[in-house]
One Martini backbone bead per residue (centre of mass of N, CA, C, O) as a GRO file, in nm:
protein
  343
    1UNK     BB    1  18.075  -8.528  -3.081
    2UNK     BB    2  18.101  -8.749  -3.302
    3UNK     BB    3  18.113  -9.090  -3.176
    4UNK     BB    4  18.235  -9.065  -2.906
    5UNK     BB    5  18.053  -9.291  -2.754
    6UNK     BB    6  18.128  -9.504  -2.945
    7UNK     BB    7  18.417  -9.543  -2.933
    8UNK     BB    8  18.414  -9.619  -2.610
    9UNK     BB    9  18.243  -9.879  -2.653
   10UNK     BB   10  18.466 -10.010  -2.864
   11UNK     BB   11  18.689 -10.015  -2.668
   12UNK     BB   12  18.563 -10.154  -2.420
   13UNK     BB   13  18.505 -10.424  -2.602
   14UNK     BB   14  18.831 -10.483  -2.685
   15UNK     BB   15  18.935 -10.527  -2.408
   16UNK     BB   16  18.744 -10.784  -2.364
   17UNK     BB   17  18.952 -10.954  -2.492
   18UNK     BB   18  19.050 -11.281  -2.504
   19UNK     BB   19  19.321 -11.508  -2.489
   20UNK     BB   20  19.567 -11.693  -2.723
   21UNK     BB   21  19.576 -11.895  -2.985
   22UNK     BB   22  19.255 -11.819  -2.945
   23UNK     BB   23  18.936 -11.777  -3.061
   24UNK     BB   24  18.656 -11.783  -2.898
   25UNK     BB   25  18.283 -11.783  -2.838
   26UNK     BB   26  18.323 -11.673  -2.570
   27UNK     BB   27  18.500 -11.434  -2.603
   28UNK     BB   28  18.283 -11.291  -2.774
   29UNK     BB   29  18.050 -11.237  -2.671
   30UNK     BB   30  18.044 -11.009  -2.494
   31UNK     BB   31  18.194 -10.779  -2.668
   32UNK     BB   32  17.983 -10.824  -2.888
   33UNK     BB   33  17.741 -10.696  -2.759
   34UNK     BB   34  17.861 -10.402  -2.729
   35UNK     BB   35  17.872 -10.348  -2.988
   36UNK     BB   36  17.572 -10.375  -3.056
   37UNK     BB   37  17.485 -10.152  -2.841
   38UNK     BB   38  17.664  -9.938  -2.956
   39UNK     BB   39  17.557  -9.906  -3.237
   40UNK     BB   40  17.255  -9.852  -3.142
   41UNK     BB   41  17.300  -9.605  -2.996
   42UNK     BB   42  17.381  -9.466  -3.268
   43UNK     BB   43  17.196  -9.527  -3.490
   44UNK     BB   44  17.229  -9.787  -3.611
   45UNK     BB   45  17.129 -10.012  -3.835
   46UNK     BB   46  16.981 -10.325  -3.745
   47UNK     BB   47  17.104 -10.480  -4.017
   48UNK     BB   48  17.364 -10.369  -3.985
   49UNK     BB   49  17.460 -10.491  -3.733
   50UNK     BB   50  17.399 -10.771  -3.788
   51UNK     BB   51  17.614 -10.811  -4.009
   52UNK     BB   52  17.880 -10.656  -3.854
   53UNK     BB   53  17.883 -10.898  -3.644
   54UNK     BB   54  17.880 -11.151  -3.833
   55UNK     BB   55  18.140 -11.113  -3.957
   56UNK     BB   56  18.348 -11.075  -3.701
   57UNK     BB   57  18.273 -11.374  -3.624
   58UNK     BB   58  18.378 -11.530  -3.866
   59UNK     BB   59  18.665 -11.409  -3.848
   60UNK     BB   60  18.703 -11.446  -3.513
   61UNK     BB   61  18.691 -11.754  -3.537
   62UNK     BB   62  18.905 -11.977  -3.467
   63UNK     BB   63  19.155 -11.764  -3.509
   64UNK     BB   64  19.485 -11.726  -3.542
   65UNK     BB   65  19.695 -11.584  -3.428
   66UNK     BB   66  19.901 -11.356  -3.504
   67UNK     BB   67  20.211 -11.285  -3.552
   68UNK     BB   68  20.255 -11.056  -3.248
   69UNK     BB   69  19.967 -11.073  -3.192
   70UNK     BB   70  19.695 -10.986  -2.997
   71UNK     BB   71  19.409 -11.047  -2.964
   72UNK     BB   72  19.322 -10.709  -2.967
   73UNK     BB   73  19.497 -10.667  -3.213
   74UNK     BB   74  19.320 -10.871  -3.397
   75UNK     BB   75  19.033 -10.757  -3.341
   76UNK     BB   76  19.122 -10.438  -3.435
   77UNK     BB   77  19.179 -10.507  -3.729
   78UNK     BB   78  18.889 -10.652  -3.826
   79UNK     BB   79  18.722 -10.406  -3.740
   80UNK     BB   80  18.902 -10.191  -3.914
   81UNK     BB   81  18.797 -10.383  -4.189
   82UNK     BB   82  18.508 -10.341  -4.147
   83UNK     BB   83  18.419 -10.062  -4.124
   84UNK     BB   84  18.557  -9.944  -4.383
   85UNK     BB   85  18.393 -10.108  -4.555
   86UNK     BB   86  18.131 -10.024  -4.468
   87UNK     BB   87  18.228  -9.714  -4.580
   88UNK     BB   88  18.357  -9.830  -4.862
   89UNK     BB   89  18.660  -9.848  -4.838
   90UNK     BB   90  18.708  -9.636  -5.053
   91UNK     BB   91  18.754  -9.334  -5.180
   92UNK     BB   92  18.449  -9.144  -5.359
   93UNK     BB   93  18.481  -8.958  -5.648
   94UNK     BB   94  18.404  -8.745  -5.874
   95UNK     BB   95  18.259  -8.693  -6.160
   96UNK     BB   96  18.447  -8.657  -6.451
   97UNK     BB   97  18.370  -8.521  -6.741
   98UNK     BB   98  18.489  -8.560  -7.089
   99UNK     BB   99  18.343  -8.329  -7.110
  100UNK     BB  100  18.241  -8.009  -7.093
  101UNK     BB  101  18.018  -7.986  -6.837
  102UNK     BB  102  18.021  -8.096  -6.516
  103UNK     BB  103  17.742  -8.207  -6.348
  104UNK     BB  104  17.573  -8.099  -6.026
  105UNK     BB  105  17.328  -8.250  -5.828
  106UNK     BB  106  17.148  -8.116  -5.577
  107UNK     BB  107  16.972  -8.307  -5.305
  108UNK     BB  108  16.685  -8.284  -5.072
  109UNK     BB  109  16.582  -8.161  -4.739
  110UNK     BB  110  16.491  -7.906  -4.562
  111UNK     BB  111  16.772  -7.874  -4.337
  112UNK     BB  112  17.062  -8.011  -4.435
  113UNK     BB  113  17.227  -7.791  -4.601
  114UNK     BB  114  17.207  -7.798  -4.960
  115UNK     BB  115  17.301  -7.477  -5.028
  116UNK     BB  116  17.540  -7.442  -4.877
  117UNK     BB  117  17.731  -7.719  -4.983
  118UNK     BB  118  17.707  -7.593  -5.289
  119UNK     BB  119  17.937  -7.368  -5.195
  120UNK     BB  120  18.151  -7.579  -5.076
  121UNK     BB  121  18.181  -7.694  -5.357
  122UNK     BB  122  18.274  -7.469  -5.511
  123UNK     BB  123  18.517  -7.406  -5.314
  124UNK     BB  124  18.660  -7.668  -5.383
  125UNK     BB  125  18.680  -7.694  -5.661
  126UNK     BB  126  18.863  -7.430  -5.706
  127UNK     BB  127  19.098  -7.513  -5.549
  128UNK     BB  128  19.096  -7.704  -5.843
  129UNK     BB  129  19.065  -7.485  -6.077
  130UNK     BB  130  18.781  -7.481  -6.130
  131UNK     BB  131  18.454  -7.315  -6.298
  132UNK     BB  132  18.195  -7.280  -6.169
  133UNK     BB  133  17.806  -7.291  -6.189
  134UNK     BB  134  17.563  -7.151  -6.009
  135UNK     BB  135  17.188  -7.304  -5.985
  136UNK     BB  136  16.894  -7.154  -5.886
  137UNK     BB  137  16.609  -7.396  -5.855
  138UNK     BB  138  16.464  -7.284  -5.582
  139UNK     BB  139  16.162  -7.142  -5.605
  140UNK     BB  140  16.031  -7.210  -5.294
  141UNK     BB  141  16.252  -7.107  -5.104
  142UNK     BB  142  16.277  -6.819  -4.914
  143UNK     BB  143  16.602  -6.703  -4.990
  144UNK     BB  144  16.735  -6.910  -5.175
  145UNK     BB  145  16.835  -6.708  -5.439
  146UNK     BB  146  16.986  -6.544  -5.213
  147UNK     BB  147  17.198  -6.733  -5.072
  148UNK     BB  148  17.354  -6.802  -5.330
  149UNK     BB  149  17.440  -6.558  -5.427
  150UNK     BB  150  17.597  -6.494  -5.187
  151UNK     BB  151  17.780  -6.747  -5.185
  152UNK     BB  152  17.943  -6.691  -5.475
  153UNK     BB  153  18.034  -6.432  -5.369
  154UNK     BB  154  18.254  -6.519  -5.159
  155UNK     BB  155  18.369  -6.762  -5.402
  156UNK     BB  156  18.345  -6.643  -5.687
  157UNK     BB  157  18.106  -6.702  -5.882
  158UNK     BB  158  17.865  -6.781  -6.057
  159UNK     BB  159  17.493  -6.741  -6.099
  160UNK     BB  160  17.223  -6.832  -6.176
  161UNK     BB  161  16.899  -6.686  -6.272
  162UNK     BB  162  16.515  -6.643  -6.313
  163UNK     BB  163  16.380  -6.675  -6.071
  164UNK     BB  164  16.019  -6.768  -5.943
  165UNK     BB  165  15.854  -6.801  -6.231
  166UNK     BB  166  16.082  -7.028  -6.353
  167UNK     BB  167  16.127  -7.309  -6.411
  168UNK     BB  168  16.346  -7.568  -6.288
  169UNK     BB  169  16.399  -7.697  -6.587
  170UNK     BB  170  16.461  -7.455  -6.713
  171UNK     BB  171  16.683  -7.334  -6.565
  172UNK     BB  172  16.821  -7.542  -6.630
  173UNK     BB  173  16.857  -7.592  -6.932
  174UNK     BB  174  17.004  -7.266  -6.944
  175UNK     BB  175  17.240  -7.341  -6.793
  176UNK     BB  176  17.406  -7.464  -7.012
  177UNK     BB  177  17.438  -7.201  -7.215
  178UNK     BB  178  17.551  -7.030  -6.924
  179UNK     BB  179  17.822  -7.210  -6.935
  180UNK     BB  180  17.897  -7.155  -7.259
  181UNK     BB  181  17.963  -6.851  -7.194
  182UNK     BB  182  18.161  -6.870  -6.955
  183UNK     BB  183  18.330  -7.179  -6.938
  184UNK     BB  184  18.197  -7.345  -6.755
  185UNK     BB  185  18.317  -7.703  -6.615
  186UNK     BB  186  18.080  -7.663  -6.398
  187UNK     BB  187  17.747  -7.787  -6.258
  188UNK     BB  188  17.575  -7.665  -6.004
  189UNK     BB  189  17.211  -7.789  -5.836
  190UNK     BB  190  16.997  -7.603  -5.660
  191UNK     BB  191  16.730  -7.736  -5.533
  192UNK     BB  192  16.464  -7.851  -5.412
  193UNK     BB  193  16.288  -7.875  -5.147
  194UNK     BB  194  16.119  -8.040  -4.842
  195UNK     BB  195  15.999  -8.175  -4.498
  196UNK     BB  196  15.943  -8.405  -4.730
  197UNK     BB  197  15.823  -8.673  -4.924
  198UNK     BB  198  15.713  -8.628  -5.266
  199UNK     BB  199  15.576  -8.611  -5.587
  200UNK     BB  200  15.650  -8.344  -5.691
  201UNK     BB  201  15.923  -8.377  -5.621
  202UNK     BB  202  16.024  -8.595  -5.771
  203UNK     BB  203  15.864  -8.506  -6.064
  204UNK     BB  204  16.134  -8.272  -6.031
  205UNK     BB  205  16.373  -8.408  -6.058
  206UNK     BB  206  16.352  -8.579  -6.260
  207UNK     BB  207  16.331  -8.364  -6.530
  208UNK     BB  208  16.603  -8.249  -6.464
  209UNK     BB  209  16.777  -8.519  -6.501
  210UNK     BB  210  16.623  -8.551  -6.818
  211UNK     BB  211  16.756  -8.254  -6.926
  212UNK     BB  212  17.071  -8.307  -6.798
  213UNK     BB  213  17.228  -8.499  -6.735
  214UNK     BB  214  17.345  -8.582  -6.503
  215UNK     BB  215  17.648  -8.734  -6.335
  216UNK     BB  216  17.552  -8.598  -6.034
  217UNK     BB  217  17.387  -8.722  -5.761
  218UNK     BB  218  17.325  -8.580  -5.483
  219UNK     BB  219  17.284  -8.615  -5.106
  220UNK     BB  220  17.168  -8.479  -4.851
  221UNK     BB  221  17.235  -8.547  -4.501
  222UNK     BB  222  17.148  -8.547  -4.153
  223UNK     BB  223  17.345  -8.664  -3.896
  224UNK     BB  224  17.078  -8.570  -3.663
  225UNK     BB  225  16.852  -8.770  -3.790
  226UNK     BB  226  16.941  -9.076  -3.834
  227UNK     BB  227  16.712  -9.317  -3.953
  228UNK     BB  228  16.590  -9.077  -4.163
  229UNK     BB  229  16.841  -9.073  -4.322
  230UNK     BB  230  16.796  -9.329  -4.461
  231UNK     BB  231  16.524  -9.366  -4.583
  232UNK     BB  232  16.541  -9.107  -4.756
  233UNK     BB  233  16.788  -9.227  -4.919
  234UNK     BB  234  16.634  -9.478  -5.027
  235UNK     BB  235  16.410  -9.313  -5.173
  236UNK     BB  236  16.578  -9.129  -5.363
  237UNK     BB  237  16.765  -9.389  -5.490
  238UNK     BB  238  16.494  -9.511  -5.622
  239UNK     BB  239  16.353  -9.238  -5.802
  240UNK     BB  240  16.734  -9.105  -5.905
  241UNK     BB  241  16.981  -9.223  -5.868
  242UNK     BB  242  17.237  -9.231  -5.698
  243UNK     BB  243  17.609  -9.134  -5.655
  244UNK     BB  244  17.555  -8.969  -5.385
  245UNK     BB  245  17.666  -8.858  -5.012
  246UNK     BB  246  17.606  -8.595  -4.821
  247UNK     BB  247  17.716  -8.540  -4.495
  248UNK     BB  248  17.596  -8.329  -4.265
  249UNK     BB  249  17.664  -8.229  -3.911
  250UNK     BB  250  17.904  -8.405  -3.774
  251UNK     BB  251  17.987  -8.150  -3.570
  252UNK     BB  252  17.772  -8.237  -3.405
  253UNK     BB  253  17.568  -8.416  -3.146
  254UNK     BB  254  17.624  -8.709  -3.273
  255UNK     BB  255  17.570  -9.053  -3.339
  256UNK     BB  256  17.653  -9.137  -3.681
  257UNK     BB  257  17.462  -9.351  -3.815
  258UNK     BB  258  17.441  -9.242  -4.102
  259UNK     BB  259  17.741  -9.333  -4.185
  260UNK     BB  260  17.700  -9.630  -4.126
  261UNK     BB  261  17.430  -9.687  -4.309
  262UNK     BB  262  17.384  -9.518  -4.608
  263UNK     BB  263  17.557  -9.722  -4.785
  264UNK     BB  264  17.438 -10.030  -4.697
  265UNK     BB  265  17.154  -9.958  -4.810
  266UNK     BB  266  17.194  -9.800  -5.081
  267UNK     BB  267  17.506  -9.829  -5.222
  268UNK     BB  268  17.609  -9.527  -5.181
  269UNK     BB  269  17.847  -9.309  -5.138
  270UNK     BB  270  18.045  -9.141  -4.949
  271UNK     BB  271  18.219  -8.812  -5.062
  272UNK     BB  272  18.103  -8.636  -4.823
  273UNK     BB  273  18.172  -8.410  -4.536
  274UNK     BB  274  18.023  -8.178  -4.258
  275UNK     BB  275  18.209  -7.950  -4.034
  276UNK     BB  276  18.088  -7.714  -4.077
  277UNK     BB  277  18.001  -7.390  -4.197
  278UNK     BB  278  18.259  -7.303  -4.317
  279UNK     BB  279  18.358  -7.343  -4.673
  280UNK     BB  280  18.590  -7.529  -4.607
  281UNK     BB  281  18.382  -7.787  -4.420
  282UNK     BB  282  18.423  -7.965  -4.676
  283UNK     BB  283  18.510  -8.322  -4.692
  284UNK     BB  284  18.664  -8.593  -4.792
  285UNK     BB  285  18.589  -8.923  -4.778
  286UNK     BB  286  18.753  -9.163  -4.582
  287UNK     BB  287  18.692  -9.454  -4.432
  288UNK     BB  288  18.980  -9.516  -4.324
  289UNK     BB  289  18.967  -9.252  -4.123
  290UNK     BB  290  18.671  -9.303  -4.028
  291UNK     BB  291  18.762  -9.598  -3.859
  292UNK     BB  292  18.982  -9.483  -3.684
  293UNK     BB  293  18.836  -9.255  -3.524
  294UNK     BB  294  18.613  -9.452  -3.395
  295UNK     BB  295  18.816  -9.611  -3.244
  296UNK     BB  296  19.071  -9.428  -3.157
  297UNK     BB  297  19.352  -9.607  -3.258
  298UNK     BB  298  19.554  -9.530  -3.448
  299UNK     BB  299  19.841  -9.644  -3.316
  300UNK     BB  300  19.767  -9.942  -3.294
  301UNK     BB  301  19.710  -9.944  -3.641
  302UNK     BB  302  19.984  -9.863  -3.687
  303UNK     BB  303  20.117 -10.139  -3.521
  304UNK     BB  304  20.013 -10.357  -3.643
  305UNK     BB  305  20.134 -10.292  -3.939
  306UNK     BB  306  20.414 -10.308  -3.867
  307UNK     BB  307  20.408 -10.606  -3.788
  308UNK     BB  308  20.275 -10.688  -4.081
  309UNK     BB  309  20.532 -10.613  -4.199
  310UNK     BB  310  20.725 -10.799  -4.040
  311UNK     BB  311  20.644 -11.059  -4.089
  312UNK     BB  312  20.643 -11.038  -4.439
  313UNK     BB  313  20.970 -11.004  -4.415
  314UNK     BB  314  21.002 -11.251  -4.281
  315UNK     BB  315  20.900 -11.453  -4.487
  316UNK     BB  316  21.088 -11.353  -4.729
  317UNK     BB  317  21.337 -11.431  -4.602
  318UNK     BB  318  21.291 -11.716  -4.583
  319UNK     BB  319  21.227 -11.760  -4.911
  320UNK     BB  320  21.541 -11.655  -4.987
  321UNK     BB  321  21.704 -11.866  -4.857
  322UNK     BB  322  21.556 -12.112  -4.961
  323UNK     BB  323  21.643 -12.068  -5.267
  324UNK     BB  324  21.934 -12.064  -5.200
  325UNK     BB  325  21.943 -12.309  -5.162
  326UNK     BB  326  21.820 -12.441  -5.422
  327UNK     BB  327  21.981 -12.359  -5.652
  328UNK     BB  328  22.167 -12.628  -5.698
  329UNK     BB  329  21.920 -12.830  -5.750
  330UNK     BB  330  21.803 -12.707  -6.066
  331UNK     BB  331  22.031 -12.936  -6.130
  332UNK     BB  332  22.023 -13.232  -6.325
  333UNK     BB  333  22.170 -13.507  -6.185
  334UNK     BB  334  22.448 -13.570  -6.448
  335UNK     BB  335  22.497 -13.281  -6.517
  336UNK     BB  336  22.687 -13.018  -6.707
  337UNK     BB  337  22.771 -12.763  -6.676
  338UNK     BB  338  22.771 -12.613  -7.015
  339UNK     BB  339  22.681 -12.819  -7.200
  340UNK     BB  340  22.522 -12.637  -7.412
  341UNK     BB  341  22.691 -12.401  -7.529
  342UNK     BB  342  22.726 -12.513  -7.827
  343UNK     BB  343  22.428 -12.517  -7.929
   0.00000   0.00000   0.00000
């Protein structure tokens, strides 16, 4: 499964923090090297990684330790609020158009899984009450148009295609006409893809966009391309505006890296993530989620919190303590209460 060794690597550089009353340059030192070997060997990208230890460092070095809270509860912390933040910090929603029909293009490179994907989002979409309308744009990959009807009638949905013969700006273009006689509120535009990136192909993505003006422009990556699925993104990013990011392929033997990597070279969220074949397969990115995953420490980051829960409840009750003592001392020395009750 994906982030496996990741997990047990970062597990076992936070068991190497030491310290008592702070943490210091040394206590850093080796457990640092360790997170840095950790992400490099999952294939997270090499500025990501050195940003991401500089962080680490510059808030745990010479940091008093939090009351209840030891040293490696305290980098466990930490780290679990730099990952978060790595992933994107907060769930990143599909943008829904203030009139319908909310236009959703989805693009990649062949064999991401971009298809697929088409279907499992009219699949999540539905199960949310909406009528998305499957738009078959991809007229160059054999069985491209065969795959989605079929993936359509699975989901219950309508497919438009007009065949491999019409151009697929108008295919999408005549799509907008086909969601309006339908009264479908949702429009997913499944493209073609290519097995490299060319210019071809950019500048048939670039007038679909031009055309039909998507809310969302999301990009397919495949989690077990590692560096390339990086690459891929920020290219598609600088040509297309990508709006978000579906890592698809996540349930196989990944080292993860595209997902640690592609938010932050990009700038673009991950929205979705494939976790397996079939229809139900596709899950909303929750950041805070799947950094808890990552550390493997659900239980510790639960403890953490409830911590922080108490030392904040005891700050609260000390401050109120405080309060009520000086509630007597808000009057002015030598007046009288209700002295002004006349006035």
């Amino acid at each position: 499964m994906a982030f496996e060794s990741l997990s047990e690597r970062l597990q076992n550089a936070i068991k190497m923090f030491r310290g008592t009353k702070e943490i210091t340059e040394e206590d850093l030192k080796a457990p640092l090297r360790e997170v840095r070997m950790a992400l490099l060997e999952a294939d997270v990208n090499f500025k990501v990684v050195k940003n991401f230890v500089a962080k680490i460092k510059e808030r745990a070095l010479g940091a008093e330790i939090q009351q209840n809270l030891s040293p490696s509860q305290q980098i466990i912390k930490i780290v679990d609020e730099e990952l978060t933040e790595l992933l994107g910090g907060t769930q990143a929603k599909l943008t829904v158009a203030d009139k319908p029909p909310t236009i959703i293009m989805l693009v990649g490179l062949q064999g991401t899984g971009k298809t697929t994907t088409v279907g499992k989002l009219a699949f999540n979409l539905k199960k949310k009450k909406k009528n998305p309308l499957l738009v078959a744009a991809d007229v160059y990959r054999p069985a491209a148009i065969t795959q989605l009807q079929v993936l359509g009638e699975q989901v219950g949905v309508p497919v438009f295609s007009l065949g491999n013969e019409v151009s697929p700006v108008e295919i999408a273009r005549q799509s907008l006409e086909k969601a309006a006689h339908l009264a479908c509120d949702t429009i997913i535009i499944d493209t073609a893809g290519r097995l490299h990136i060319d210019e071809k192909l950019m500048e048939e993505l670039q007038n679909i966009k031009a055309t039909v003006q998507p809310h969302e422009i999301l990009l397919t990556v495949d989690a077990m391309t590692g560096q390339d699925a990086v690459t891929v993104a920020d290219t598609f990013n600088k040509e297309l505006g990508l709006t978000g990011l579906v890592v698809t392929k996540l349930d196989g033997d990944a080292r993860g890296g595209a997902v640690l990597s592609v938010r932050e070279v990009t700038g673009c969220p991950v929205k979705f993530v494939g976790m397996g074949e079939k229809l139900d397969a596709l899950e909303p990115f929750y950041p805070d989620r799947m950094a808890s995953r990552i550390l493997g420490m659900g239980d510790i980051l639960s403890l953490i919190d409830k911590i922080k829960d108490t030392t904040d409840l005891a700050k609260a009750l000390e401050m109120e303590k405080k309060l009520k003592k000086d509630e007597f001392t808000l009057v002015h020395p030598g007046t009288v209460p209700g002295a002004d009750a006349a006035d």
